[in-house]
């Protein structure tokens, strides 16, 4: 149980988090990047391999392959730098943390996709 005063301080900074994301999903996170005096949007698309529920410190761990190298990025969901989080595909997995994907590559690193009916909304 969290302290009431801490919860009161954190409350204005919390944002709407997509509750329908799970490990195994392919997500697209659009983040604000500052370079010099300019600001631009950058996308990071990867498989959700870990999710930590920690109040304002809630974070997701995404993994993707870029130029034959595995890249992981921890993204704090309530950060003001996060512009949007969108689920692209639903994966079928039976674990909460998919750290075993770190040792796999190519076809061995694939996750089965769950196809949903068109009537359900994201």
N, CA and C atoms as an extended XYZ file, in Angstrom:
366
Properties=species:S:1:pos:R:3:atomname:S:1:resname:S:1:resid:I:1 pbc="F F F"
N         0.850       -1.182        0.000 N   UNK     1
C         0.000        0.000        0.000 CA  UNK     1
C         0.889        1.235        0.000 C   UNK     1
N         0.562        2.161       -0.852 N   UNK     2
C         1.362        3.378       -0.987 CA  UNK     2
C         0.883        4.448       -0.014 C   UNK     2
N         1.790        5.307        0.370 N   UNK     3
C         1.499        6.414        1.252 CA  UNK     3
C         0.545        7.383        0.553 C   UNK     3
N        -0.426        7.903        1.285 N   UNK     4
C        -1.421        8.794        0.680 CA  UNK     4
C        -0.812       10.100        0.193 C   UNK     4
N         0.175       10.621        0.898 N   UNK     5
C         0.781       11.880        0.464 CA  UNK     5
C         1.584       11.690       -0.826 C   UNK     5
N         2.242       10.548       -0.982 N   UNK     6
C         2.979       10.259       -2.215 CA  UNK     6
C         2.009       10.110       -3.371 C   UNK     6
N         0.910        9.414       -3.156 N   UNK     7
C        -0.104        9.234       -4.181 CA  UNK     7
C        -0.688       10.580       -4.614 C   UNK     7
N        -0.893       11.498       -3.662 N   UNK     8
C        -1.449       12.814       -3.982 CA  UNK     8
C        -0.484       13.635       -4.834 C   UNK     8
N         0.810       13.506       -4.579 N   UNK     9
C         1.799       14.255       -5.355 CA  UNK     9
C         1.931       13.670       -6.765 C   UNK     9
N         1.827       12.349       -6.875 N   UNK    10
C         1.990       11.684       -8.176 CA  UNK    10
C         0.761       11.839       -9.074 C   UNK    10
N        -0.416       11.979       -8.502 N   UNK    11
C        -1.674       11.941       -9.253 CA  UNK    11
C        -1.731       12.902      -10.439 C   UNK    11
N        -1.300       14.163      -10.326 N   UNK    12
C        -1.408       15.055      -11.495 CA  UNK    12
C        -0.505       14.651      -12.661 C   UNK    12
N         0.528       13.876      -12.392 N   UNK    13
C         1.484       13.508      -13.432 CA  UNK    13
C         1.139       12.193      -14.126 C   UNK    13
N         0.181       11.461      -13.599 N   UNK    14
C        -0.203       10.192      -14.211 CA  UNK    14
C        -0.994       10.460      -15.479 C   UNK    14
N        -0.784        9.620      -16.477 N   UNK    15
C        -1.507        9.750      -17.740 CA  UNK    15
C        -2.267        8.464      -18.005 C   UNK    15
N        -3.142        8.520      -18.974 N   UNK    16
C        -3.926        7.349      -19.368 CA  UNK    16
C        -2.997        6.318      -20.004 C   UNK    16
N        -2.921        5.148      -19.400 N   UNK    17
C        -2.053        4.085      -19.902 CA  UNK    17
C        -2.927        3.038      -20.587 C   UNK    17
N        -2.532        2.574      -21.764 N   UNK    18
C        -3.321        1.514      -22.400 CA  UNK    18
C        -3.304        0.266      -21.511 C   UNK    18
N        -4.472       -0.148      -21.066 N   UNK    19
C        -4.544       -1.296      -20.159 CA  UNK    19
C        -4.551       -2.615      -20.913 C   UNK    19
N        -4.672       -2.569      -22.224 N   UNK    20
C        -4.797       -3.799      -22.986 CA  UNK    20
C        -3.456       -4.261      -23.570 C   UNK    20
N        -2.327       -3.764      -23.076 N   UNK    21
C        -1.046       -4.245      -23.576 CA  UNK    21
C        -0.492       -5.298      -22.631 C   UNK    21
N         0.101       -6.318      -23.224 N   UNK    22
C         0.656       -7.450      -22.466 CA  UNK    22
C         1.988       -7.855      -23.065 C   UNK    22
N         2.791       -8.615      -22.333 N   UNK    23
C         4.022       -9.149      -22.926 CA  UNK    23
C         3.700       -9.982      -24.169 C   UNK    23
N         4.529       -9.841      -25.177 N   UNK    24
C         4.321      -10.527      -26.447 CA  UNK    24
C         3.704       -9.646      -27.504 C   UNK    24
N         3.156       -8.501      -27.101 N   UNK    25
C         2.552       -7.580      -28.062 CA  UNK    25
C         3.647       -6.783      -28.779 C   UNK    25
N         3.364       -6.427      -30.001 N   UNK    26
C         4.250       -5.531      -30.742 CA  UNK    26
C         3.683       -4.127      -30.571 C   UNK    26
N         4.506       -3.231      -30.009 N   UNK    27
C         4.068       -1.873      -29.716 CA  UNK    27
C         4.841       -0.868      -30.551 C   UNK    27
N         4.204        0.247      -30.802 N   UNK    28
C         4.856        1.383      -31.425 CA  UNK    28
C         4.759        2.540      -30.436 C   UNK    28
N         5.919        2.980      -29.963 N   UNK    29
C         5.974        4.083      -29.011 CA  UNK    29
C         6.558        5.291      -29.732 C   UNK    29
N         5.844        6.393      -29.705 N   UNK    30
C         6.318        7.629      -30.308 CA  UNK    30
C         6.791        8.532      -29.171 C   UNK    30
N         8.078        8.928      -29.250 N   UNK    31
C         8.686        9.728      -28.191 CA  UNK    31
C         9.172       11.062      -28.746 C   UNK    31
N         9.192       12.054      -27.880 N   UNK    32
C         9.723       13.366      -28.238 CA  UNK    32
C        11.225       13.347      -27.978 C   UNK    32
N        12.000       13.721      -28.988 N   UNK    33
C        13.454       13.753      -28.886 CA  UNK    33
C        13.908       15.188      -29.100 C   UNK    33
N        14.797       15.680      -28.212 N   UNK    34
C        15.341       17.022      -28.380 CA  UNK    34
C        16.763       16.924      -28.897 C   UNK    34
N        17.025       17.608      -29.997 N   UNK    35
C        18.358       17.678      -30.572 CA  UNK    35
C        18.691       19.141      -30.780 C   UNK    35
N        19.643       19.616      -30.026 N   UNK    36
C        19.952       21.037      -30.100 CA  UNK    36
C        18.787       21.836      -29.554 C   UNK    36
N        18.276       22.750      -30.333 N   UNK    37
C        17.129       23.537      -29.913 CA  UNK    37
C        15.828       23.054      -30.517 C   UNK    37
N        15.887       21.974      -31.285 N   UNK    38
C        14.701       21.477      -31.977 CA  UNK    38
C        14.147       20.235      -31.296 C   UNK    38
N        12.872       20.026      -31.506 N   UNK    39
C        12.199       18.841      -30.965 CA  UNK    39
C        11.530       18.104      -32.119 C   UNK    39
N        11.669       16.768      -32.113 N   UNK    40
C        11.043       15.962      -33.161 CA  UNK    40
C        10.462       14.707      -32.529 C   UNK    40
N         9.662       13.990      -33.300 N   UNK    41
C         9.065       12.744      -32.836 CA  UNK    41
C         9.817       11.569      -33.452 C   UNK    41
N        10.083       10.555      -32.637 N   UNK    42
C        10.782        9.362      -33.097 CA  UNK    42
C        10.004        8.142      -32.639 C   UNK    42
N         9.871        7.156      -33.527 N   UNK    43
C         9.136        5.938      -33.177 CA  UNK    43
C        10.108        4.835      -32.811 C   UNK    43
N         9.682        4.006      -31.876 N   UNK    44
C        10.422        2.809      -31.499 CA  UNK    44
C         9.403        1.681      -31.516 C   UNK    44
N         9.605        0.717      -32.388 N   UNK    45
C         8.673       -0.397      -32.541 CA  UNK    45
C         9.372       -1.676      -32.119 C   UNK    45
N         8.763       -2.417      -31.193 N   UNK    46
C         9.383       -3.641      -30.728 CA  UNK    46
C         8.405       -4.508      -29.959 C   UNK    46
N         8.901       -5.671      -29.535 N   UNK    47
C         8.100       -6.629      -28.771 CA  UNK    47
C         8.188       -6.275      -27.299 C   UNK    47
N         7.060       -6.254      -26.639 N   UNK    48
C         7.017       -5.988      -25.201 CA  UNK    48
C         7.491       -7.237      -24.472 C   UNK    48
N         8.657       -7.154      -23.818 N   UNK    49
C         9.176       -8.336      -23.124 CA  UNK    49
C         9.066       -8.217      -21.610 C   UNK    49
N         8.713       -7.042      -21.105 N   UNK    50
C         8.556       -6.873      -19.669 CA  UNK    50
C         7.715       -5.657      -19.354 C   UNK    50
N         6.970       -5.734      -18.255 N   UNK    51
C         6.075       -4.662      -17.846 CA  UNK    51
C         6.180       -4.555      -16.338 C   UNK    51
N         6.518       -3.372      -15.814 N   UNK    52
C         6.592       -3.159      -14.367 CA  UNK    52
C         5.520       -2.161      -13.962 C   UNK    52
N         4.680       -2.553      -13.021 N   UNK    53
C         3.621       -1.692      -12.499 CA  UNK    53
C         4.141       -1.072      -11.204 C   UNK    53
N         4.556        0.201      -11.261 N   UNK    54
C         5.146        0.853      -10.101 CA  UNK    54
C         4.616        2.278       -9.929 C   UNK    54
N         3.327        2.481      -10.107 N   UNK    55
C         2.764        3.821       -9.959 CA  UNK    55
C         3.279        4.745      -11.043 C   UNK    55
N         3.891        5.842      -10.625 N   UNK    56
C         4.401        6.795      -11.600 CA  UNK    56
C         5.644        6.263      -12.301 C   UNK    56
N         6.298        5.275      -11.731 N   UNK    57
C         7.501        4.673      -12.334 CA  UNK    57
C         7.163        3.444      -13.168 C   UNK    57
N         5.916        3.292      -13.590 N   UNK    58
C         5.521        2.178      -14.445 CA  UNK    58
C         6.320        2.228      -15.734 C   UNK    58
N         6.899        1.084      -16.102 N   UNK    59
C         7.742        1.074      -17.300 CA  UNK    59
C         7.490       -0.181      -18.119 C   UNK    59
N         7.821       -0.075      -19.392 N   UNK    60
C         7.742       -1.203      -20.308 CA  UNK    60
C         9.127       -1.406      -20.905 C   UNK    60
N         9.450       -2.660      -21.207 N   UNK    61
C        10.736       -2.993      -21.811 CA  UNK    61
C        10.457       -3.549      -23.201 C   UNK    61
N        10.931       -2.837      -24.223 N   UNK    62
C        10.715       -3.230      -25.609 CA  UNK    62
C        12.018       -3.741      -26.204 C   UNK    62
N        11.911       -4.723      -27.090 N   UNK    63
C        13.078       -5.288      -27.760 CA  UNK    63
C        12.809       -5.353      -29.251 C   UNK    63
N        13.824       -4.969      -30.028 N   UNK    64
C        13.733       -5.091      -31.476 CA  UNK    64
C        15.112       -5.446      -32.007 C   UNK    64
N        15.160       -5.894      -33.252 N   UNK    65
C        16.426       -6.178      -33.916 CA  UNK    65
C        16.673       -5.081      -34.933 C   UNK    65
N        17.857       -4.500      -34.855 N   UNK    66
C        18.228       -3.432      -35.768 CA  UNK    66
C        19.644       -3.696      -36.259 C   UNK    66
N        19.779       -3.917      -37.563 N   UNK    67
C        21.084       -4.181      -38.178 CA  UNK    67
C        21.785       -5.368      -37.514 C   UNK    67
N        21.063       -6.471      -37.353 N   UNK    68
C        21.565       -7.722      -36.768 CA  UNK    68
C        22.029       -7.573      -35.328 C   UNK    68
N        21.550       -6.584      -34.618 N   UNK    69
C        21.850       -6.398      -33.207 CA  UNK    69
C        20.536       -6.275      -32.455 C   UNK    69
N        20.462       -6.905      -31.306 N   UNK    70
C        19.284       -6.758      -30.468 CA  UNK    70
C        19.359       -5.451      -29.697 C   UNK    70
N        18.266       -4.686      -29.718 N   UNK    71
C        18.213       -3.400      -29.024 CA  UNK    71
C        17.036       -3.445      -28.061 C   UNK    71
N        17.310       -3.126      -26.791 N   UNK    72
C        16.245       -3.057      -25.796 CA  UNK    72
C        16.159       -1.637      -25.283 C   UNK    72
N        14.947       -1.229      -24.977 N   UNK    73
C        14.754        0.110      -24.451 CA  UNK    73
C        13.673        0.079      -23.386 C   UNK    73
N        14.003        0.610      -22.202 N   UNK    74
C        13.026        0.730      -21.134 CA  UNK    74
C        12.387        2.107      -21.260 C   UNK    74
N        11.068        2.115      -21.317 N   UNK    75
C        10.326        3.358      -21.502 CA  UNK    75
C         9.396        3.554      -20.309 C   UNK    75
N         9.510        4.702      -19.677 N   UNK    76
C         8.632        5.029      -18.562 CA  UNK    76
C         7.333        5.584      -19.126 C   UNK    76
N         6.258        4.910      -18.841 N   UNK    77
C         4.968        5.163      -19.478 CA  UNK    77
C         4.426        6.556      -19.154 C   UNK    77
N         4.654        7.041      -17.940 N   UNK    78
C         4.104        8.329      -17.523 CA  UNK    78
C         5.052        9.494      -17.801 C   UNK    78
N         6.119        9.254      -18.520 N   UNK    79
C         7.081       10.303      -18.840 CA  UNK    79
C         6.453       11.330      -19.776 C   UNK    79
N         6.772       12.617      -19.597 N   UNK    80
C         6.254       13.623      -20.522 CA  UNK    80
C         6.876       13.515      -21.911 C   UNK    80
N         7.943       12.737      -22.063 N   UNK    81
C         8.583       12.558      -23.362 CA  UNK    81
C         7.838       11.560      -24.243 C   UNK    81
N         6.971       10.753      -23.644 N   UNK    82
C         6.203        9.765      -24.411 CA  UNK    82
C         5.003       10.472      -25.031 C   UNK    82
N         4.931       10.424      -26.345 N   UNK    83
C         3.828       11.069      -27.066 CA  UNK    83
C         2.630       10.131      -27.148 C   UNK    83
N         2.867        8.876      -27.575 N   UNK    84
C         1.766        7.907      -27.648 CA  UNK    84
C         2.310        6.487      -27.651 C   UNK    84
N         1.446        5.568      -27.235 N   UNK    85
C         1.751        4.137      -27.247 CA  UNK    85
C         0.614        3.454      -27.985 C   UNK    85
N         0.968        2.667      -29.010 N   UNK    86
C        -0.059        1.996      -29.812 CA  UNK    86
C         0.315        0.526      -29.989 C   UNK    86
N        -0.657       -0.357      -29.813 N   UNK    87
C        -0.429       -1.785      -30.040 CA  UNK    87
C        -0.673       -2.100      -31.508 C   UNK    87
N         0.304       -2.730      -32.139 N   UNK    88
C         0.167       -3.096      -33.545 CA  UNK    88
C        -0.291       -4.539      -33.715 C   UNK    88
N         0.245       -5.451      -32.891 N   UNK    89
C        -0.116       -6.873      -32.971 CA  UNK    89
C        -0.248       -7.442      -31.571 C   UNK    89
N        -1.097       -8.426      -31.442 N   UNK    90
C        -1.282       -9.133      -30.173 CA  UNK    90
C        -0.526      -10.450      -30.259 C   UNK    90
N         0.347      -10.711      -29.306 N   UNK    91
C         1.106      -11.950      -29.295 CA  UNK    91
C         0.529      -12.958      -28.322 C   UNK    91
N         0.737      -14.250      -28.614 N   UNK    92
C         0.282      -15.319      -27.729 CA  UNK    92
C         1.501      -15.854      -27.000 C   UNK    92
N         1.597      -15.565      -25.696 N   UNK    93
C         2.695      -16.062      -24.876 CA  UNK    93
C         2.126      -16.566      -23.562 C   UNK    93
N         2.941      -17.364      -22.854 N   UNK    94
C         2.478      -17.931      -21.597 CA  UNK    94
C         3.360      -17.513      -20.429 C   UNK    94
N         4.110      -16.452      -20.604 N   UNK    95
C         4.991      -15.970      -19.553 CA  UNK    95
C         4.806      -14.466      -19.366 C   UNK    95
N         5.168      -14.000      -18.176 N   UNK    96
C         5.056      -12.572      -17.889 CA  UNK    96
C         6.283      -11.805      -18.356 C   UNK    96
N         7.446      -12.435      -18.318 N   UNK    97
C         8.683      -11.808      -18.772 CA  UNK    97
C         9.270      -12.665      -19.883 C   UNK    97
N         9.586      -12.060      -21.000 N   UNK    98
C        10.063      -12.799      -22.164 CA  UNK    98
C        11.564      -12.620      -22.365 C   UNK    98
N        12.319      -12.749      -21.279 N   UNK    99
C        13.762      -12.561      -21.358 CA  UNK    99
C        14.447      -13.645      -22.185 C   UNK    99
N        13.792      -14.772      -22.394 N   UNK   100
C        14.386      -15.841      -23.189 CA  UNK   100
C        14.587      -15.426      -24.644 C   UNK   100
N        13.911      -14.369      -25.087 N   UNK   101
C        14.075      -13.889      -26.465 CA  UNK   101
C        15.461      -13.284      -26.695 C   UNK   101
N        16.173      -12.964      -25.621 N   UNK   102
C        17.505      -12.382      -25.762 CA  UNK   102
C        18.494      -13.359      -26.388 C   UNK   102
N        18.333      -14.641      -26.119 N   UNK   103
C        19.246      -15.637      -26.666 CA  UNK   103
C        18.820      -16.138      -28.039 C   UNK   103
N        17.638      -15.761      -28.472 N   UNK   104
C        17.121      -16.282      -29.745 CA  UNK   104
C        17.194      -15.233      -30.836 C   UNK   104
N        17.302      -15.702      -32.060 N   UNK   105
C        17.287      -14.800      -33.204 CA  UNK   105
C        16.640      -15.500      -34.384 C   UNK   105
N        16.233      -14.727      -35.347 N   UNK   106
C        15.615      -15.279      -36.547 CA  UNK   106
C        14.259      -15.898      -36.258 C   UNK   106
N        14.023      -17.077      -36.857 N   UNK   107
C        12.725      -17.738      -36.702 CA  UNK   107
C        12.466      -18.177      -35.271 C   UNK   107
N        13.518      -18.495      -34.521 N   UNK   108
C        13.351      -18.951      -33.141 CA  UNK   108
C        12.805      -17.845      -32.234 C   UNK   108
N        12.953      -16.605      -32.635 N   UNK   109
C        12.509      -15.482      -31.817 CA  UNK   109
C        11.092      -15.029      -32.163 C   UNK   109
N        10.422      -15.751      -33.052 N   UNK   110
C         9.063      -15.352      -33.427 CA  UNK   110
C         8.071      -15.683      -32.331 C   UNK   110
N         7.007      -14.912      -32.288 N   UNK   111
C         5.900      -15.144      -31.360 CA  UNK   111
C         4.640      -15.256      -32.190 C   UNK   111
N         3.798      -16.234      -31.864 N   UNK   112
C         2.553      -16.401      -32.605 CA  UNK   112
C         1.660      -15.187      -32.397 C   UNK   112
N         0.959      -14.840      -33.452 N   UNK   113
C         0.084      -13.683      -33.401 CA  UNK   113
C        -1.349      -14.115      -33.167 C   UNK   113
N        -2.037      -13.391      -32.294 N   UNK   114
C        -3.443      -13.653      -32.034 CA  UNK   114
C        -4.258      -12.687      -32.878 C   UNK   114
N        -5.089      -13.242      -33.723 N   UNK   115
C        -5.934      -12.417      -34.572 CA  UNK   115
C        -7.263      -12.199      -33.876 C   UNK   115
N        -7.674      -10.945      -33.831 N   UNK   116
C        -8.919      -10.593      -33.164 CA  UNK   116
C        -9.974      -10.269      -34.201 C   UNK   116
N       -11.216      -10.421      -33.800 N   UNK   117
C       -12.292      -10.090      -34.718 CA  UNK   117
C       -12.349       -8.587      -34.940 C   UNK   117
N       -12.914       -8.168      -36.043 N   UNK   118
C       -12.952       -6.744      -36.377 CA  UNK   118
C       -13.913       -5.973      -35.502 C   UNK   118
N       -14.821       -6.644      -34.835 N   UNK   119
C       -15.790       -5.937      -34.009 CA  UNK   119
C       -15.181       -5.445      -32.699 C   UNK   119
N       -14.100       -6.100      -32.240 N   UNK   120
C       -13.491       -5.651      -30.980 CA  UNK   120
C       -12.613       -4.430      -31.240 C   UNK   120
N       -12.603       -3.521      -30.282 N   UNK   121
C       -11.814       -2.294      -30.440 CA  UNK   121
C       -10.536       -2.388      -29.640 C   UNK   121
N        -9.543       -1.604      -30.043 N   UNK   122
C        -8.233       -1.609      -29.389 CA  UNK   122
C        -8.170       -0.602      -28.302 C   UNK   122
